[in-house]
mmCIF file of C-alpha atoms in Angstrom:
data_model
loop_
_atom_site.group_PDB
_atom_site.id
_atom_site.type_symbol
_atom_site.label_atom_id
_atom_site.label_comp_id
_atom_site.label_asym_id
_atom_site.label_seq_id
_atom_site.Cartn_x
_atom_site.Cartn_y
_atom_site.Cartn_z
ATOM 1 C CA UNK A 1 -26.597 34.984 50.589
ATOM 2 C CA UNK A 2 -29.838 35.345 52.327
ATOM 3 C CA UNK A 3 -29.516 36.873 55.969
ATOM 4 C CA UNK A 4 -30.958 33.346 57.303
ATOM 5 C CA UNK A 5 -29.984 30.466 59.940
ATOM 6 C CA UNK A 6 -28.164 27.232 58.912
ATOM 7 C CA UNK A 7 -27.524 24.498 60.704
ATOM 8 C CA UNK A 8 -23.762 24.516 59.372
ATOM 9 C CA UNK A 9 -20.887 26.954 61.080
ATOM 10 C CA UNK A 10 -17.977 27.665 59.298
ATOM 11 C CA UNK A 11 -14.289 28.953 59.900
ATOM 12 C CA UNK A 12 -14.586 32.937 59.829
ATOM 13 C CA UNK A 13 -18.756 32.520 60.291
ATOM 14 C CA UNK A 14 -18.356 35.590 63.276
ATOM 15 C CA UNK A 15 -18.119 37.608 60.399
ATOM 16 C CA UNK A 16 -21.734 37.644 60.291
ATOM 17 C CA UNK A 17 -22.106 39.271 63.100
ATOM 18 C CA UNK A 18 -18.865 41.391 63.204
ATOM 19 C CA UNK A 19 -18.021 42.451 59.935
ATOM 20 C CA UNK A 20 -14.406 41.009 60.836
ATOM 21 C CA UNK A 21 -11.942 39.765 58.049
ATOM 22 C CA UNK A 22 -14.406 41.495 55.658
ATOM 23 C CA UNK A 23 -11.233 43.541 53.903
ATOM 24 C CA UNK A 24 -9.550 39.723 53.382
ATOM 25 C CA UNK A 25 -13.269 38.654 51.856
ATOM 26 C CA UNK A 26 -13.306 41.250 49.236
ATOM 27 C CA UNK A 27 -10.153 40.783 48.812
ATOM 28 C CA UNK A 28 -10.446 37.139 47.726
ATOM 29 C CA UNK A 29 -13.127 38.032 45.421
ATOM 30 C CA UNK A 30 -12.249 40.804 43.676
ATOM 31 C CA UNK A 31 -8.089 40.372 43.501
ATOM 32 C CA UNK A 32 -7.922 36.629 42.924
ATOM 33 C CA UNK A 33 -10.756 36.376 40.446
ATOM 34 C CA UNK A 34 -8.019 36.286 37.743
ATOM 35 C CA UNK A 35 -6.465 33.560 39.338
ATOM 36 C CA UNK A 36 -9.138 31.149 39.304
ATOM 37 C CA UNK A 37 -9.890 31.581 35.041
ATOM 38 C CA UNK A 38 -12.046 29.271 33.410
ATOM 39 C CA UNK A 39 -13.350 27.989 37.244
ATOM 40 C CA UNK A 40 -16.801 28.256 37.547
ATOM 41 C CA UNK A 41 -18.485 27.813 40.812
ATOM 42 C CA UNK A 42 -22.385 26.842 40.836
ATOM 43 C CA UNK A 43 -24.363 29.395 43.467
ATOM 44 C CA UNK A 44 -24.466 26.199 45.493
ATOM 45 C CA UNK A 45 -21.237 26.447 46.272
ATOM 46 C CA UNK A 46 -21.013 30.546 46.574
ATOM 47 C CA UNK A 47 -24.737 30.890 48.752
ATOM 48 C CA UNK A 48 -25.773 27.785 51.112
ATOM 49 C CA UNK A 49 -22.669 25.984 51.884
ATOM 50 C CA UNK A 50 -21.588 29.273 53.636
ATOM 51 C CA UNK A 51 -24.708 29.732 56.325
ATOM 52 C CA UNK A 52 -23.722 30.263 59.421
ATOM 53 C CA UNK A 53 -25.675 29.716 62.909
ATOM 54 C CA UNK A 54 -24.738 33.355 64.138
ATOM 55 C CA UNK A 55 -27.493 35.786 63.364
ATOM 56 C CA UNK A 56 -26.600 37.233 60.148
ATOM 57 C CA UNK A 57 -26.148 41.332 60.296
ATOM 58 C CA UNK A 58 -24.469 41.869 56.664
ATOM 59 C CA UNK A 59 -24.977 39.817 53.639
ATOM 60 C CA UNK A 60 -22.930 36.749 52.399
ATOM 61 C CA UNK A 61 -20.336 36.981 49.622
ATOM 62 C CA UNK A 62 -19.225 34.777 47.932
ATOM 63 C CA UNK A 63 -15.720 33.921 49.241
ATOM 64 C CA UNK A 64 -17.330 33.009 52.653
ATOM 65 C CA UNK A 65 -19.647 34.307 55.285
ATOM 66 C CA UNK A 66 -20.644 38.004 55.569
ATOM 67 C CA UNK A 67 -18.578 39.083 52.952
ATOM 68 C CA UNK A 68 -19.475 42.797 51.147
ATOM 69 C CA UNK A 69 -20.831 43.350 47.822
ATOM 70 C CA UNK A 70 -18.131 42.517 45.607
ATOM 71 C CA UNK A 71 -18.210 45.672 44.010
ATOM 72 C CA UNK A 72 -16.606 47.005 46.823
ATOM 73 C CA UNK A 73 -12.883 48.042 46.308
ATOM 74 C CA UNK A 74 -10.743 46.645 48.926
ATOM 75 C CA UNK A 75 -8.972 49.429 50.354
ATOM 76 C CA UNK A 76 -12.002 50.861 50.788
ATOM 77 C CA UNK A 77 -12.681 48.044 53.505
ATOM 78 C CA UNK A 78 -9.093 47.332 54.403
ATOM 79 C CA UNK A 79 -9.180 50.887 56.617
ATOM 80 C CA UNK A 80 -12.400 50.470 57.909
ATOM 81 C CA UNK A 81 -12.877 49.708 61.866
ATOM 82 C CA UNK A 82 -15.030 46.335 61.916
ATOM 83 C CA UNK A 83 -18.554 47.404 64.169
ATOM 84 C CA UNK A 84 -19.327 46.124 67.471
ATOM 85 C CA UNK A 85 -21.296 43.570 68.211
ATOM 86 C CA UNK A 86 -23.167 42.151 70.608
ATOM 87 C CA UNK A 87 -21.959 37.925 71.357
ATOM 88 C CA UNK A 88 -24.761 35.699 70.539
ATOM 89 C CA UNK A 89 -26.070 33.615 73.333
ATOM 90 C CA UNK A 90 -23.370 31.326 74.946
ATOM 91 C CA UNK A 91 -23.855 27.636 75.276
ATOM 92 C CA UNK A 92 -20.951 27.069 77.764
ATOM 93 C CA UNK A 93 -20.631 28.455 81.521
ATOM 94 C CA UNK A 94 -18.183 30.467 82.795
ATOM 95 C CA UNK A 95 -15.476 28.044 83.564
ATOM 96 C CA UNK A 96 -15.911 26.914 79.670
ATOM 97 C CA UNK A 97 -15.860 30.576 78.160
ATOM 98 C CA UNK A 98 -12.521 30.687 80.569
ATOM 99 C CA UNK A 99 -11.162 27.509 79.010
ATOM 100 C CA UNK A 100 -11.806 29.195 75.682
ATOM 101 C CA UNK A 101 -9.828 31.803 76.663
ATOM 102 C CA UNK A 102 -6.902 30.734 77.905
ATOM 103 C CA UNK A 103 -6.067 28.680 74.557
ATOM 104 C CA UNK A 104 -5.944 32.119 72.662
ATOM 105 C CA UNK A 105 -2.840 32.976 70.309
ATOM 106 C CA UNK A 106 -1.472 36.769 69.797
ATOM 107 C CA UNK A 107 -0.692 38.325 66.672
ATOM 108 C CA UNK A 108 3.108 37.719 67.751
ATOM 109 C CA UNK A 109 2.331 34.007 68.027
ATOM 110 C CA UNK A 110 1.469 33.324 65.202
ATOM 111 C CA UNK A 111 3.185 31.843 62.082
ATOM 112 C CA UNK A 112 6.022 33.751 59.873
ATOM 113 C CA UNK A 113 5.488 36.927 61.685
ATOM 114 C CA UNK A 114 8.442 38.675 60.347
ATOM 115 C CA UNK A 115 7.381 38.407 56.872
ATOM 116 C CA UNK A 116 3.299 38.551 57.119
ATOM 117 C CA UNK A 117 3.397 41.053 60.197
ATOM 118 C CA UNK A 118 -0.249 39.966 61.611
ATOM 119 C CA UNK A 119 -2.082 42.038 62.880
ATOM 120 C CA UNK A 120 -5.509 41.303 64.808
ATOM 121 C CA UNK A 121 -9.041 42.602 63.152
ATOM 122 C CA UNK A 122 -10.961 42.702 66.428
ATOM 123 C CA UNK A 123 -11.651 41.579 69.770
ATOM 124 C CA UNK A 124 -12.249 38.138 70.121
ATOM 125 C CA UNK A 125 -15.867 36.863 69.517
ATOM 126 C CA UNK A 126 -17.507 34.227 71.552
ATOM 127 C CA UNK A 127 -20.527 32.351 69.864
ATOM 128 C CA UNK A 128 -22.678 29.593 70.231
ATOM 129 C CA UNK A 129 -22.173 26.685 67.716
ATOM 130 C CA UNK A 130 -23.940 25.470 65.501
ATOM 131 C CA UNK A 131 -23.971 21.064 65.142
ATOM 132 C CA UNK A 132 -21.232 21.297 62.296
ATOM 133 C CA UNK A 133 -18.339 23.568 62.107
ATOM 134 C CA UNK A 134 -16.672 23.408 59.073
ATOM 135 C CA UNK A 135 -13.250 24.216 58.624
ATOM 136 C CA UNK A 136 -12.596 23.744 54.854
ATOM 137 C CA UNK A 137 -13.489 21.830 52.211
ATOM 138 C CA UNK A 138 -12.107 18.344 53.752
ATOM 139 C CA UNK A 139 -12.669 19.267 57.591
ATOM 140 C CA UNK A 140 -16.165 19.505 59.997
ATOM 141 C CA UNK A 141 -16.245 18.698 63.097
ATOM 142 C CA UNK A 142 -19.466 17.774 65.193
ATOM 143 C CA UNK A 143 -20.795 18.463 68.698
ATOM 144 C CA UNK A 144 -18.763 21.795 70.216
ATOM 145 C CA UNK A 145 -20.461 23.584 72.670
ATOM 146 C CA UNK A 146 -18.594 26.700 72.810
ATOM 147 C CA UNK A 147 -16.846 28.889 70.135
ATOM 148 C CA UNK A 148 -13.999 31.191 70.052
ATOM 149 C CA UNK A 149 -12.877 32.931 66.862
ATOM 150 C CA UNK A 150 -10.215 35.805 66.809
ATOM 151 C CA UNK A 151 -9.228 37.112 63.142
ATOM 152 C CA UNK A 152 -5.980 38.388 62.136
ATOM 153 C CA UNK A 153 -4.459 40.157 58.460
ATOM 154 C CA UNK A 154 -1.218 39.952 57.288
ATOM 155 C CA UNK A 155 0.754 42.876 55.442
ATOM 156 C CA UNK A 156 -0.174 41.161 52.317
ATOM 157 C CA UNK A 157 -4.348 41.378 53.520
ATOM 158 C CA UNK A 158 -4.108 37.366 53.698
ATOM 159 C CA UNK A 159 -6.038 35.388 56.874
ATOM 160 C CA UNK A 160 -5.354 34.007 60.184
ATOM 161 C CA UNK A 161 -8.100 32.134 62.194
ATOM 162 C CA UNK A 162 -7.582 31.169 65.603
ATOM 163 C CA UNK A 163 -11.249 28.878 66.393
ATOM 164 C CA UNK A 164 -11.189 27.250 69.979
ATOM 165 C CA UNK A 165 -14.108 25.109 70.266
ATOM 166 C CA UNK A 166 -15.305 23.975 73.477
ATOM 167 C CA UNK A 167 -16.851 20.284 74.250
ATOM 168 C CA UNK A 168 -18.588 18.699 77.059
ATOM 169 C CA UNK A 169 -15.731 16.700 78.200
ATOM 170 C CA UNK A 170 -12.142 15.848 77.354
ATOM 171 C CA UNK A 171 -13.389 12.456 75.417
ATOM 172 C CA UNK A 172 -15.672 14.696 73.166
ATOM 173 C CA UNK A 173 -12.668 17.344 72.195
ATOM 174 C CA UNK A 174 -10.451 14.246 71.898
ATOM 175 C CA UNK A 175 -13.679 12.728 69.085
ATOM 176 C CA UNK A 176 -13.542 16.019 67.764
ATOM 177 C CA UNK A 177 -9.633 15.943 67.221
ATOM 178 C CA UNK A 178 -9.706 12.342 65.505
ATOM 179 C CA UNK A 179 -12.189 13.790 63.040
ATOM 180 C CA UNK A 180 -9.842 16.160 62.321
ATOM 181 C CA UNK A 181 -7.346 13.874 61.389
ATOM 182 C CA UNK A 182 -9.546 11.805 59.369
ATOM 183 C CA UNK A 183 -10.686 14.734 57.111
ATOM 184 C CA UNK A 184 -7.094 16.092 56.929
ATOM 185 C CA UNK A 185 -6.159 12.317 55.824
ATOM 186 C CA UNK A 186 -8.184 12.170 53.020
ATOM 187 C CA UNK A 187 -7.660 15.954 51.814
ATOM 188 C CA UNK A 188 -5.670 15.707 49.219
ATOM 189 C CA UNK A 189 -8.012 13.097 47.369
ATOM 190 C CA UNK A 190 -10.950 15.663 48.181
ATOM 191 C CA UNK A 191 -9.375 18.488 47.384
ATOM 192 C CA UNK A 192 -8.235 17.028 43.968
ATOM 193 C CA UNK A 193 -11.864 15.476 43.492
ATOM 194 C CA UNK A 194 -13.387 19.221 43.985
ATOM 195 C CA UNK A 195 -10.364 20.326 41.675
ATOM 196 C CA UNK A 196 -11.838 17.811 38.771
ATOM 197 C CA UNK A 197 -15.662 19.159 39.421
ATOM 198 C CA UNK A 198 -14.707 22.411 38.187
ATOM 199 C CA UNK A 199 -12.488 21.654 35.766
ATOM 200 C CA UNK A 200 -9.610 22.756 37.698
ATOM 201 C CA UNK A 201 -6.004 20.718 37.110
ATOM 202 C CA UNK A 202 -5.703 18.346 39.768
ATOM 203 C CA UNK A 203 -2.476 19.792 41.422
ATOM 204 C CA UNK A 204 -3.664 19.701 45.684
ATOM 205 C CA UNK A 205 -0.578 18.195 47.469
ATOM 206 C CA UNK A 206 -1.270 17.743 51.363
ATOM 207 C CA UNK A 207 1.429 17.143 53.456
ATOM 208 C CA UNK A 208 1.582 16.290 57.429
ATOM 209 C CA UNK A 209 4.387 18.714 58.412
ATOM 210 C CA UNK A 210 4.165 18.309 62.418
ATOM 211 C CA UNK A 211 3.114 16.134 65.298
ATOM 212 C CA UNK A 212 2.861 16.170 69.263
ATOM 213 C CA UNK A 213 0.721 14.212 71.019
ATOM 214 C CA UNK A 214 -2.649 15.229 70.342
ATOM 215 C CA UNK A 215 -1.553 17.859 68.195
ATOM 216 C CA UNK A 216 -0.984 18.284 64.373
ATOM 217 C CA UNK A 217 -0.321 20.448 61.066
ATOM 218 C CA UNK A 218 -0.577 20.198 57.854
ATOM 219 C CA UNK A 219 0.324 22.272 54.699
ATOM 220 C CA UNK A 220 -1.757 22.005 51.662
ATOM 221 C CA UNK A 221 -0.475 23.747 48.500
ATOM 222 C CA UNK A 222 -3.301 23.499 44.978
ATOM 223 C CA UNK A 223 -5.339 25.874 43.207
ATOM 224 C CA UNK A 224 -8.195 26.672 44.952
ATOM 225 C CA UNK A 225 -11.682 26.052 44.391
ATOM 226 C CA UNK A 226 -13.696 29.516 44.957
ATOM 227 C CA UNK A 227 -16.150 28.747 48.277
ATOM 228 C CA UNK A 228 -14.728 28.031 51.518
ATOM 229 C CA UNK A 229 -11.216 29.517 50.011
ATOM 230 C CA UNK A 230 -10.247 31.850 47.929
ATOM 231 C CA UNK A 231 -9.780 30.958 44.225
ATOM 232 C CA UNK A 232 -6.067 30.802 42.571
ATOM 233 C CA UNK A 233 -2.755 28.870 43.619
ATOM 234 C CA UNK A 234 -2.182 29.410 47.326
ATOM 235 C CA UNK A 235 -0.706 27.314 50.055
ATOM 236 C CA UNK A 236 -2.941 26.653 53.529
ATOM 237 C CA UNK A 237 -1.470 25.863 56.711
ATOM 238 C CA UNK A 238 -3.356 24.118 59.168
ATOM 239 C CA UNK A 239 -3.011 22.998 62.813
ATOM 240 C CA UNK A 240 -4.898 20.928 65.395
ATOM 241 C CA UNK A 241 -4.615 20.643 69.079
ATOM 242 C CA UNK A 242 -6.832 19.176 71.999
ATOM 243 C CA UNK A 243 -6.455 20.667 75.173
ATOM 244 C CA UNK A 244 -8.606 19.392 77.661
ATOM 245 C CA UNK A 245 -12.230 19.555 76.779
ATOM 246 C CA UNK A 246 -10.949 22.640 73.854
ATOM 247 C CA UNK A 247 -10.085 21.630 70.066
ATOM 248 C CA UNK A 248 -7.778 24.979 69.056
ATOM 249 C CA UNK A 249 -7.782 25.249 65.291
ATOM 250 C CA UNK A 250 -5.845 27.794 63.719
ATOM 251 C CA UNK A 251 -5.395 28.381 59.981
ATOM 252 C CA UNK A 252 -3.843 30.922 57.584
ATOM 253 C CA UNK A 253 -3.474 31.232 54.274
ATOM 254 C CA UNK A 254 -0.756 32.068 51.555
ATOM 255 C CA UNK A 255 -2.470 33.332 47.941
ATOM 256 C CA UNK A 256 0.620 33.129 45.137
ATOM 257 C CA UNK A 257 -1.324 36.778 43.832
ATOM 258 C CA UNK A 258 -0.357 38.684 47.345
ATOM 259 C CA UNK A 259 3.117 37.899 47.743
ATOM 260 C CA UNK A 260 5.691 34.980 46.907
ATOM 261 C CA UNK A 261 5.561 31.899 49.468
ATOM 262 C CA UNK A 262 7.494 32.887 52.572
ATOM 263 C CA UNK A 263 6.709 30.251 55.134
ATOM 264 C CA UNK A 264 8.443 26.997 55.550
ATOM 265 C CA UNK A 265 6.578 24.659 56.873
ATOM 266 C CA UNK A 266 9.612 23.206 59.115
ATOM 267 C CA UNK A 267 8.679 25.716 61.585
ATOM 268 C CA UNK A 268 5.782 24.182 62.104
ATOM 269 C CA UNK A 269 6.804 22.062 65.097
ATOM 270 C CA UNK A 270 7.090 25.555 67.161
ATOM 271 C CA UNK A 271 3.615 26.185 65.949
ATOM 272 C CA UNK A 272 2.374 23.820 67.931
ATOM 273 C CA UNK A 273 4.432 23.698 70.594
ATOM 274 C CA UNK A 274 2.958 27.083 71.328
ATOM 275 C CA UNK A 275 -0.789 26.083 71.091
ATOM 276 C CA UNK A 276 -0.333 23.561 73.698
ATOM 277 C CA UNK A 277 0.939 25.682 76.080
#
């Protein structure tokens, strides 16, 4: 992808700017190639859908933003320290980048610990939005203001990705959040749609597995398109919470090549308990 700006963020987009997650991004395109046979993504769908509003330091792959050559092997990157960087220009105040902050999960928080043993990439990276951030292929959500990503890798070199967006106002986050359920709603229709386009058997199953308040997860289990995921049968787990004026988004990913399943889903409940705290 062309080091350019797009009006379109997307979940793990402070790669571009911190090389983070960029073992899981060769990863996806070199180890689950196989999994994805006879799929064949148009450049479309590899190149411009994956722009991301953060000056770009390293060029785009094709499994998502800032991604290394796919030549690459991905051990090579898996023991490689991610660069500093510099945070882009912030389009929230203090008391906003604070708010951020404080909605932050740990490594230890985070889902099915014992088996995936996260670990985080880097320090967290604060960014300035751009007027869509998209968080998969039936998720993006309009108007944030401020941006917190932190990255984490399991055992298996699969992804976590906390993103804690930050709105003008507790009505706006609360917008945001509905939007979120509306794109999760119709998922599994989308995901089965993109499924048909490229000639892919329409197996995506999307399930609500938790609820409090203003606060949800889902599970989503198909083979994946190659774009915003990584190609091959996989199961995505996804959760939404408003808290205050911040939408908290956190997603990770099981791919069937890295390891058997090992999350259940029931568990999920907890999840979210904990990102409301």
């Amino acid at each position: 992808m062309a080091l350019t700006v797009s009006s379109r963020s997307v979940r793990l987009a402070v790669l571009a700017g911190a090389g983070v997650l960029a073992a899981t991004a060769v990863y996806a395109v070199t180890d689950h190639a196989d999994a994805s046979e006879g799929q064949a993504p148009p450049a479309a769908a590899a190149t411009a859908g994956h722009r991301t509003t953060a000056p770009a330091t390293t060029p785009t792959g094709p499994t998502g933003p800032a991604a290394p050559s796919a030549a690459q092997a991905p051990s090579a990157v898996a023991d490689k320290a991610a660069p500093a960087t510099t945070p882009a220009a912030r389009a929230t105040g203090a008391a906003g980048e604070k708010a951020l902050a404080a909605t932050r999960v740990t490594a230890r928080q985070l889902p099915d610990r014992t088996a995936q043993k996260w670990k985080e990439l880097a320090p967290p990276s604060t960014r300035q939005p751009g007027p869509e951030f998209q968080l998969n292929e039936c998720v993006t959500v309009r108007g944030a203001t401020g941006w917190q990503q932190q990255a984490f890798i399991s055992a298996h070199k699969t992804p976590a990705v906390q993103d804690s967006l930050g709105f003008p106002d507790a009505a706006s986050a609360r917008a945001a959040y509905r939007a979120v359920l509306a794109g999760m709603k119709d998922c599994e229709a989308t995901s089965r749609a993109l499924q048909k386009r490229y000639g892919l058997a329409a197996d995506a199953r999307v399930r609500q597995t938790a609820t409090a308040g203003e606060a949800a997860a889902w599970s989503r289990t198909w083979t994946a398109v190659q774009g915003l995921s990584a190609p091959g049968a996989q199961a995505n787990h996804i959760y939404a919470v408003r808290r205050g004026s911040v939408l908290v988004l956190l997603h990770f990913d099981e791919w069937d090549s890295a390891a058997p399943r090992s999350y259940d889903p029931k568990g999920d409940a907890d999840v979210l308990a904990g990102l409301t705290r």
